[in-house]
Coordinates of C-alpha atoms in Angstrom, one line a residue:
M1 CA 104.7 119.7 71.9
A2 CA 104.4 123.3 70.5
P3 CA 100.9 124.9 70.7
Q4 CA 99.0 125.5 67.6
V5 CA 99.0 129.2 66.6
I6 CA 96.8 130.2 63.7
D7 CA 97.3 133.4 61.7
I8 CA 93.8 134.9 61.5
R9 CA 94.8 138.4 60.4
A10 CA 92.5 139.8 57.8
K11 CA 95.5 141.9 56.5
Q12 CA 98.7 139.9 56.1
A13 CA 100.8 143.0 55.5
A14 CA 103.0 144.4 58.3
S15 CA 101.0 146.6 60.7
A16 CA 103.7 149.1 61.5
P17 CA 103.0 151.5 58.5
D18 CA 99.3 151.6 59.5
L19 CA 100.1 152.3 63.1
C20 CA 102.5 155.1 62.1
H21 CA 99.7 156.8 60.2
V22 CA 97.4 156.5 63.2
I23 CA 100.1 158.0 65.4
A24 CA 100.7 160.9 63.0
D25 CA 97.0 161.6 62.6
G26 CA 96.5 161.6 66.4
L27 CA 99.3 164.0 67.0
A28 CA 98.0 166.4 64.3
E29 CA 94.4 166.6 65.6
K30 CA 93.2 167.4 69.1
V31 CA 90.3 165.3 70.3
S32 CA 88.2 165.5 73.5
H33 CA 86.6 162.6 75.4
G34 CA 84.3 163.7 78.1
D35 CA 85.1 166.8 80.2
E36 CA 88.7 167.1 79.2
K37 CA 89.9 169.8 76.9
P38 CA 90.9 168.7 73.4
V39 CA 94.4 167.0 73.4
R40 CA 96.7 165.3 71.0
H41 CA 96.8 161.6 71.4
V42 CA 98.6 158.4 70.4
P43 CA 97.2 154.9 70.5
S44 CA 97.9 152.9 73.7
L45 CA 99.4 150.2 71.5
V46 CA 102.6 152.2 71.5
L47 CA 103.1 151.2 75.1
Y48 CA 103.4 147.5 74.3
D49 CA 106.6 146.7 72.5
A50 CA 108.8 144.0 74.0
H51 CA 110.4 146.3 76.5
G52 CA 107.0 147.8 77.4
L53 CA 105.6 144.4 78.1
E54 CA 108.5 143.6 80.4
I55 CA 107.9 146.8 82.3
Y56 CA 104.2 146.2 82.6
D57 CA 104.8 142.7 83.9
Q58 CA 106.9 144.2 86.7
I59 CA 104.1 146.7 87.4
T60 CA 101.7 143.9 88.1
Y61 CA 103.8 142.8 91.0
L62 CA 103.7 146.2 92.8
D63 CA 101.7 146.3 96.0
D64 CA 99.9 149.6 95.1
Y65 CA 98.9 148.2 91.7
Y66 CA 96.0 146.4 93.3
L67 CA 94.2 145.4 90.1
T68 CA 96.3 142.2 89.3
N69 CA 96.3 140.9 92.9
A70 CA 92.6 141.6 93.3
E71 CA 91.7 139.7 90.1
I72 CA 93.9 136.8 91.2
D73 CA 92.2 136.8 94.6
I74 CA 88.8 136.6 92.9
L75 CA 89.8 133.8 90.4
A76 CA 91.5 131.8 93.2
S77 CA 88.4 131.8 95.3
S78 CA 85.6 131.9 92.8
A79 CA 86.7 130.3 89.5
D80 CA 84.7 127.2 90.2
A81 CA 81.5 129.1 90.7
M82 CA 82.3 131.5 87.8
L83 CA 82.7 128.5 85.4
A84 CA 80.0 126.2 86.8
H85 CA 78.1 126.7 83.5
V86 CA 80.9 125.1 81.4
Q87 CA 80.1 121.7 79.9
D88 CA 82.1 119.0 78.1
G89 CA 83.1 120.2 74.7
D90 CA 82.8 123.9 75.5
I91 CA 85.3 126.5 74.3
L92 CA 87.0 129.3 76.2
I93 CA 88.2 132.4 74.4
E94 CA 90.5 134.8 76.2
L95 CA 90.9 138.2 74.6
G96 CA 94.6 139.0 75.0
V97 CA 97.0 136.3 75.9
G98 CA 96.7 137.3 79.5
S99 CA 98.8 136.5 82.6
M100 CA 99.1 132.8 83.3
R101 CA 99.1 133.8 87.0
K102 CA 95.4 134.5 86.4
T103 CA 94.5 132.1 83.6
S104 CA 95.9 129.1 85.5
H105 CA 93.0 129.5 88.0
V106 CA 90.5 129.3 85.2
L107 CA 92.1 126.2 83.7
D108 CA 92.5 124.6 87.2
A109 CA 88.7 125.0 87.7
I110 CA 88.0 123.3 84.4
V111 CA 90.2 120.3 85.4
R112 CA 88.7 120.1 88.9
A113 CA 85.3 119.9 87.4
G114 CA 86.4 117.0 85.2
K115 CA 85.3 118.7 82.0
R116 CA 86.4 116.9 78.8
D117 CA 87.2 118.1 75.3
T118 CA 87.6 121.7 76.4
T119 CA 89.4 124.0 74.0
Y120 CA 91.1 127.2 75.2
Y121 CA 91.7 129.9 72.6
A122 CA 93.9 132.9 73.3
V123 CA 93.7 135.9 71.0
D124 CA 96.7 138.3 70.7
V125 CA 98.4 140.5 68.2
S126 CA 101.8 139.1 69.2
E127 CA 102.6 135.7 67.8
E128 CA 105.6 135.4 70.0
S129 CA 103.5 136.2 73.1
L130 CA 101.0 133.5 72.2
T131 CA 103.7 130.8 71.7
E132 CA 105.5 131.7 74.9
A133 CA 102.3 131.8 77.0
L134 CA 100.7 128.6 75.6
A135 CA 103.8 126.4 75.3
P136 CA 104.0 125.3 79.0
L137 CA 100.2 124.8 79.2
V138 CA 100.2 122.0 76.7
S139 CA 102.0 119.6 79.0
Q140 CA 100.6 121.1 82.2
Y141 CA 96.9 120.6 81.2
P142 CA 96.8 117.6 78.9
T143 CA 93.0 117.3 79.0
I144 CA 92.6 120.8 77.5
S145 CA 93.4 121.7 73.9
F146 CA 95.2 125.0 73.4
V147 CA 95.0 127.2 70.2
G148 CA 96.5 130.6 69.7
L149 CA 94.7 133.1 67.4
F150 CA 97.2 135.5 66.0
G151 CA 95.3 138.7 65.1
T152 CA 93.1 141.4 66.4
Y153 CA 89.9 141.0 68.5
D154 CA 87.9 141.8 65.3
D155 CA 89.8 139.2 63.4
S156 CA 89.0 136.6 66.1
L157 CA 85.3 137.3 65.9
A158 CA 85.2 136.6 62.2
W159 CA 87.4 133.5 62.6
L160 CA 85.2 132.1 65.4
R161 CA 82.1 132.7 63.4
D162 CA 83.4 130.7 60.5
H163 CA 85.5 128.0 62.3
A164 CA 84.3 127.4 65.8
P165 CA 82.0 124.3 66.2
H166 CA 78.5 125.6 66.2
S167 CA 77.5 123.0 68.8
A168 CA 80.1 124.2 71.3
A169 CA 79.0 126.8 73.9
K170 CA 81.5 129.7 74.3
T171 CA 82.8 131.6 77.3
F172 CA 84.7 134.8 76.5
L173 CA 87.2 136.1 79.1
W174 CA 88.3 139.7 79.1
L175 CA 90.5 140.1 82.2
G176 CA 92.9 142.7 83.6
S177 CA 90.3 145.5 83.5
T178 CA 91.3 145.9 79.9
I179 CA 87.8 147.2 79.3
G180 CA 88.8 150.3 81.1
N181 CA 91.3 151.2 78.4
V182 CA 88.6 152.5 76.1
V183 CA 85.9 155.1 76.7
R184 CA 82.6 153.8 78.0
T185 CA 80.6 154.1 74.7
E186 CA 83.3 152.2 72.8
A187 CA 83.5 149.5 75.5
A188 CA 79.7 149.0 75.2
A189 CA 80.0 148.9 71.4
F190 CA 82.7 146.3 71.5
L191 CA 80.8 144.1 73.9
R192 CA 77.7 144.4 71.6
S193 CA 79.8 143.5 68.5
I194 CA 80.9 140.3 70.2
Q195 CA 77.3 139.6 71.5
E196 CA 75.9 140.1 68.0
T197 CA 78.7 138.5 65.9
A198 CA 80.2 135.6 68.0
M199 CA 77.8 134.7 70.8
A200 CA 74.8 132.4 70.7
T201 CA 72.0 132.2 73.2
G202 CA 73.5 130.7 76.4
D203 CA 77.1 131.8 75.8
H204 CA 78.9 133.6 78.6
F205 CA 81.3 136.6 79.0
I206 CA 83.6 137.0 82.0
V207 CA 84.9 140.6 82.4
G208 CA 87.2 142.1 85.0
I209 CA 86.1 145.6 85.8
D210 CA 87.8 148.0 88.3
R211 CA 85.5 149.9 90.7
R212 CA 85.4 153.7 91.2
K213 CA 87.3 154.6 94.3
E214 CA 89.3 157.3 96.1
G215 CA 91.5 159.2 93.6
S216 CA 94.5 158.8 95.9
T217 CA 94.2 155.0 95.7
V218 CA 94.1 155.1 91.9
Q219 CA 96.9 157.6 91.7
A220 CA 99.1 155.4 93.8
A221 CA 98.4 152.4 91.5
Y222 CA 99.4 154.3 88.4
N223 CA 102.2 156.6 89.6
D224 CA 104.5 154.4 91.7
P225 CA 107.6 155.9 93.6
S226 CA 109.9 153.3 91.9
G227 CA 109.1 155.0 88.5
L228 CA 108.0 151.9 86.6
H229 CA 104.9 153.6 85.3
R230 CA 107.0 156.6 84.3
E231 CA 109.4 154.3 82.4
F232 CA 106.4 152.4 80.9
V233 CA 104.9 155.6 79.4
L234 CA 108.2 157.2 78.3
N235 CA 109.3 154.0 76.6
S236 CA 106.5 154.6 74.1
L237 CA 108.7 157.4 72.7
S238 CA 111.4 154.9 71.9
H239 CA 108.9 152.5 70.4
M240 CA 107.4 155.2 68.2
N241 CA 110.9 156.2 67.0
H242 CA 111.5 152.5 66.1
L243 CA 108.2 152.4 64.2
F244 CA 109.1 155.5 62.2
N245 CA 112.7 154.4 61.9
A246 CA 113.7 157.9 62.7
P247 CA 114.4 160.0 65.8
V248 CA 111.0 161.8 65.8
F249 CA 110.9 162.2 69.6
D250 CA 113.7 163.4 71.9
R251 CA 113.0 161.6 75.1
S252 CA 114.8 164.2 77.2
K253 CA 112.1 166.7 76.2
F254 CA 109.2 164.8 77.6
E255 CA 107.9 163.7 81.0
H256 CA 105.2 161.3 82.2
K257 CA 102.0 163.0 83.5
S258 CA 99.6 161.0 85.6
I259 CA 96.1 162.4 86.2
Y260 CA 93.0 161.0 88.0
N261 CA 89.9 162.5 86.5
D262 CA 87.2 162.1 89.2
V263 CA 84.4 163.5 87.0
E264 CA 85.0 160.9 84.3
G265 CA 86.1 158.2 86.8
R266 CA 89.3 157.3 85.0
H267 CA 93.1 157.5 85.3
E268 CA 94.7 159.3 82.4
A269 CA 98.4 158.7 81.3
H270 CA 100.0 161.4 79.2
L271 CA 103.3 162.5 77.7
Q272 CA 104.0 166.1 78.7
S273 CA 106.2 168.3 76.5
L274 CA 108.8 169.9 78.7
V275 CA 109.6 172.6 76.2
A276 CA 108.1 174.2 73.1
Q277 CA 109.1 172.0 70.3
T278 CA 108.3 171.0 66.7
I279 CA 107.9 167.4 65.6
H280 CA 108.1 166.3 62.0
V281 CA 106.3 163.1 61.1
L282 CA 105.0 161.6 57.8
G283 CA 105.0 165.1 56.2
K284 CA 103.2 166.7 59.1
T285 CA 104.6 169.5 61.2
I286 CA 103.3 169.5 64.8
A287 CA 104.1 172.4 67.1
L288 CA 103.9 171.4 70.8
E289 CA 103.6 174.1 73.4
K290 CA 105.6 173.9 76.7
D291 CA 103.7 171.6 79.1
E292 CA 101.3 170.4 76.4
L293 CA 99.9 167.0 77.0
I294 CA 99.7 164.0 74.6
H295 CA 97.2 161.5 75.7
V296 CA 98.5 157.9 75.8
A297 CA 96.1 155.7 77.8
Y298 CA 92.9 155.7 79.8
S299 CA 92.0 153.4 82.7
H300 CA 88.2 153.8 83.4
K301 CA 86.7 152.8 86.7
Y302 CA 83.0 151.8 86.9
S303 CA 80.3 152.5 89.5
E304 CA 77.4 150.0 89.9
D305 CA 75.1 152.2 87.7
E306 CA 77.8 152.6 85.0
M307 CA 78.3 148.8 84.9
K308 CA 74.5 148.3 84.5
R309 CA 74.4 150.8 81.7
L310 CA 77.3 149.0 80.0
V311 CA 75.6 145.6 80.1
Q312 CA 72.3 147.1 78.9
S313 CA 73.9 148.9 76.0
A314 CA 75.8 145.7 75.0
G315 CA 72.5 143.7 74.9
L316 CA 73.8 141.2 77.5
H317 CA 72.3 139.8 80.7
W318 CA 74.1 140.3 84.0
N319 CA 74.4 136.9 85.9
D320 CA 76.7 137.4 88.8
K321 CA 79.5 139.5 90.4
F322 CA 82.6 138.2 92.2
A323 CA 84.5 140.7 94.4
D324 CA 88.0 140.5 95.9
S325 CA 88.4 140.3 99.6
Q326 CA 89.0 144.0 100.0
H327 CA 86.0 145.0 97.7
R328 CA 88.1 147.0 95.3
Y329 CA 87.5 145.1 92.1
D330 CA 85.0 142.8 90.5
V331 CA 84.8 140.1 87.9
H332 CA 81.4 140.0 86.3
L333 CA 79.6 137.1 84.6
F334 CA 77.4 138.1 81.7
S335 CA 75.4 136.0 79.2
K336 CA 73.4 136.2 76.0
A337 CA 69.8 135.5 76.8

């Protein structure tokens, strides 16, 4: 039986033209976040075409990329305690279709607890990813209902507000340290928007957050000798050429640049121009200097104090923290008081 996937997009038109304008604007204007000098930037979405998703999946199996294994370690050992608050008829909402290597531990905990009438919603901007991820779960977990929400996170908040049963308690899941992909102020603002828009008193939020640690450990995680991260970032050039339907970027003129910013506590992935070159895109002419960087993605790490400020700014209550066996990574349980 195929899973139910609901198109919840506020805008039904294709998103590629909008993304193209975001890319062009980001290339034309230099912006600074924190202590870095102003740089050009493209949205991290350009990393995640079909090929990019395949590469990222391979990255999650690398030994040095500790984040995935650490989170699986936590969920395998602590999912029962983490989800002890879930009652019959509750709903789970995972932001991003996620890896079933992780989500299966969440679903197993629900089954072990004997909970009935649980509904699991997965939110993703890829309808294909939703269908592929949810299809095997329908038969594997017959006591749980599965629904895919095809749209953005913001679309899902509006849909849940209007369509989710008001009597059902909600538990949001935001795993994979995805929260680290946005600057700290934006992360807090996003959590607050969910808290204010889609959470009732007593609802919960489970968030995977990577800890601050030695820069060498972080660099090893995001700059592997096998070159998967390099290919992951450089593939964004091919994806952008596909979006523009034109050879805007010559891949041979770019390299992947990996930086750990200890002051800001984040890894920064960039495209680096190997030569002075001019790019023409949507009527804009962009002159890149030799060695100039184009920012592609952040991966923020959090200290204990930074995590506490995040929760306070979001207007949430901190309930508990679950650490992996090597104390590198945490999954936090928040709630709305």
